[in-house]
Every structure is written in C-alpha cells, then in structure tokens.
Amino acid sequence: MQIAQPVNTIALRRRMLIRAGLTLLVIACGLGLRWYGFPLGLPALVVKYGGSLLWATMVFLLVGVLLPRLTRRQIAAIAIMIAVLVELSRLVHTPWLDAFRLTTAGALLLGRIFSLWNLVAYAVGIAFGVWLDRIAAMRGLLGWAKAR
C-alpha cells in the first residue's frame, strides 16, 4: 500500500506560472515567425514548419499548465494526441469548420491543409517543449526537487 504524498500547492502554482510564461513566449515567437518570417527573407520551410513546431510546443506547455501534476511523458503523450487529432481534423470538411479555418484564429489554431510533415514538426515541437520544461526544472524554476 502506497501513501499519497502531500501536495505542494506552492510548487504546483509556480510550475503552472512558469509554463504559462513559456507558453506566452512561444506564442509570441510563433506569431512573429508567421508574420515577419517572409519579410525577413526566411525560407518558406522555416516559416511553415517552424510555426508548426512552435504550435506543438505551445500545446505541450498548455497541457502542462492545465495538468501540472502529470509527468513530462504524460504531458507529451496528451500533446501528441491533441496534435494528431487536430491534423486529422483537417481531413474533415463542413461549411462551419471550413469557414472557421479561413479566419486568422482558425488558421493559427487548426490549420487548413492536412500534411504528414506537420506531424513530424509536431513531434519535434513537443520534444522541444519537453526540453524547455526540463531546462526550467534543472534551473529550479519549476520547483521540482529533481528533473523528471
């Protein structure tokens, strides 16, 4: 029989706040890449798949904010499921969904065209999120006794 450890609410709040801050930073980088990537002369592949990579990093961090008690592996698994479902949703076409995808919010959140390469970018983005989270933990920012 295993006794549950007491919950350190201060550490959980701190973890959530740091992840929320990282999420905002990643969102800013993603929007900057999408809006200024082409004018800066960045290649189309960097703009397209860099945005997808940062989108998946954002998903990983948001799951971590919403579910701070989960391990990184669990957060990554949920983020991968979300990313795959969003990508597969691009194969579904209904008038209201297609209309939403034509908006800026719809394009940024759901995308428009299905691509298997996006799934690769998402996997790399989630791995990047795990790395960011681990770095924050190793520096003591997330309030964890050890990086897990």
Coordinates of C-alpha atoms in Angstrom, one line a residue:
M1 CA 0.0 0.0 0.0
Q2 CA 1.4 3.3 -1.1
I3 CA 0.6 6.5 0.8
A4 CA 0.0 9.6 -1.3
Q5 CA 2.5 12.4 -0.9
P6 CA 1.2 15.7 0.3
V7 CA 0.6 18.2 -2.5
N8 CA 2.9 21.2 -2.5
T9 CA 0.5 23.8 -3.9
I10 CA 3.1 26.5 -4.0
A11 CA 5.3 24.3 -6.2
L12 CA 2.3 23.5 -8.4
R13 CA 1.4 27.2 -8.8
R14 CA 5.0 28.1 -9.6
R15 CA 5.2 25.3 -12.2
M16 CA 2.0 26.5 -13.8
L17 CA 3.1 30.1 -13.9
I18 CA 6.5 29.3 -15.4
R19 CA 4.9 27.1 -18.0
A20 CA 2.3 29.8 -18.7
G21 CA 5.1 32.3 -19.2
L22 CA 6.9 30.0 -21.5
T23 CA 3.7 29.4 -23.4
L24 CA 3.3 33.2 -23.9
L25 CA 6.9 33.4 -25.1
V26 CA 6.4 30.5 -27.6
I27 CA 3.2 32.1 -28.9
A28 CA 5.0 35.4 -29.4
C29 CA 7.8 33.6 -31.3
G30 CA 5.3 31.7 -33.4
L31 CA 3.3 34.8 -34.3
G32 CA 6.5 36.7 -35.0
L33 CA 7.7 33.9 -37.3
R34 CA 4.4 33.7 -39.2
W35 CA 4.1 37.5 -39.6
Y36 CA 7.7 38.5 -40.1
G37 CA 9.4 35.3 -41.4
F38 CA 8.8 36.0 -45.1
P39 CA 9.5 39.8 -44.9
L40 CA 12.8 38.9 -43.2
G41 CA 13.7 36.5 -46.1
L42 CA 13.4 33.3 -44.2
P43 CA 12.8 30.2 -46.3
A44 CA 9.2 29.0 -46.7
L45 CA 10.0 25.7 -45.0
V46 CA 11.3 27.5 -41.9
V47 CA 8.2 29.7 -41.7
K48 CA 5.7 26.9 -42.3
Y49 CA 7.2 24.1 -40.3
G50 CA 8.8 26.4 -37.7
G51 CA 5.3 27.7 -36.9
S52 CA 4.0 24.1 -36.7
L53 CA 6.9 23.2 -34.4
L54 CA 6.1 26.2 -32.1
W55 CA 2.4 25.4 -32.2
A56 CA 3.1 21.9 -30.8
T57 CA 5.5 23.3 -28.2
M58 CA 2.6 25.6 -27.1
V59 CA 0.2 22.6 -26.9
F60 CA 2.7 20.7 -24.7
L61 CA 3.2 23.7 -22.4
L62 CA -0.6 24.4 -22.2
V63 CA -1.3 20.8 -21.2
G64 CA 1.4 21.2 -18.6
V65 CA -0.3 24.4 -17.3
L66 CA -3.7 22.7 -17.1
L67 CA -2.4 19.4 -15.7
P68 CA 0.7 20.3 -13.6
R69 CA 0.8 17.1 -11.6
L70 CA 1.4 14.9 -14.7
T71 CA 4.9 13.8 -15.7
R72 CA 6.5 15.2 -18.8
R73 CA 6.0 11.9 -20.5
Q74 CA 2.2 12.0 -19.8
I75 CA 2.0 15.7 -20.9
A76 CA 3.9 14.8 -24.1
A77 CA 1.5 11.9 -24.8
I78 CA -1.5 14.1 -24.4
A79 CA 0.0 16.8 -26.5
I80 CA 0.8 14.3 -29.3
M81 CA -2.8 13.0 -29.2
I82 CA -4.1 16.6 -29.5
A83 CA -1.7 17.4 -32.4
V84 CA -2.6 14.2 -34.3
L85 CA -6.4 14.9 -33.8
V86 CA -6.0 18.5 -34.9
E87 CA -4.1 17.4 -38.0
L88 CA -6.6 14.6 -38.8
S89 CA -9.4 17.2 -38.3
R90 CA -8.1 18.9 -41.5
L91 CA -9.5 15.9 -43.4
V92 CA -13.0 16.8 -42.2
H93 CA -14.8 19.4 -44.2
T94 CA -18.1 21.0 -43.1
P95 CA -19.2 24.5 -44.0
W96 CA -18.8 25.9 -40.5
L97 CA -15.4 24.3 -39.9
D98 CA -14.1 25.4 -43.3
A99 CA -15.4 28.9 -42.6
F100 CA -13.6 29.0 -39.3
R101 CA -10.4 27.8 -40.9
L102 CA -10.5 30.8 -43.2
T103 CA -10.3 33.1 -40.2
T104 CA -6.9 34.1 -38.7
A105 CA -7.7 32.3 -35.4
G106 CA -8.9 29.2 -37.3
A107 CA -5.7 29.1 -39.4
L108 CA -3.5 29.5 -36.4
L109 CA -5.3 27.0 -34.2
L110 CA -6.4 24.3 -36.6
G111 CA -4.5 25.0 -39.9
R112 CA -6.0 24.5 -43.3
I113 CA -4.4 21.7 -45.2
F114 CA -3.5 18.2 -44.0
S115 CA 0.2 17.3 -44.1
L116 CA 2.1 14.3 -42.8
W117 CA 5.1 16.6 -42.5
N118 CA 3.2 18.6 -39.9
L119 CA 3.1 15.5 -37.7
V120 CA 6.9 15.4 -37.9
A121 CA 7.1 19.1 -37.0
Y122 CA 4.7 18.5 -34.1
A123 CA 6.8 15.7 -32.7
V124 CA 9.9 17.9 -32.8
G125 CA 7.9 20.7 -31.2
I126 CA 6.8 18.5 -28.4
A127 CA 10.3 17.3 -27.9
F128 CA 11.4 20.9 -27.8
G129 CA 8.7 21.6 -25.1
V130 CA 10.0 18.7 -23.0
W131 CA 13.5 20.1 -23.3
L132 CA 12.3 23.6 -22.3
D133 CA 10.4 22.2 -19.4
R134 CA 13.4 20.1 -18.3
I135 CA 15.8 23.1 -18.5
A136 CA 13.4 25.2 -16.4
A137 CA 13.2 22.3 -13.8
M138 CA 17.0 21.9 -13.8
R139 CA 17.4 25.7 -13.1
G140 CA 14.9 25.3 -10.2
L141 CA 12.3 27.4 -11.9
L142 CA 9.6 24.8 -11.7
G143 CA 10.0 24.0 -8.1
W144 CA 10.8 20.3 -8.6
A145 CA 13.3 18.6 -6.4
K146 CA 14.7 16.8 -9.5
A147 CA 14.1 17.0 -13.2
R148 CA 11.7 14.2 -14.1

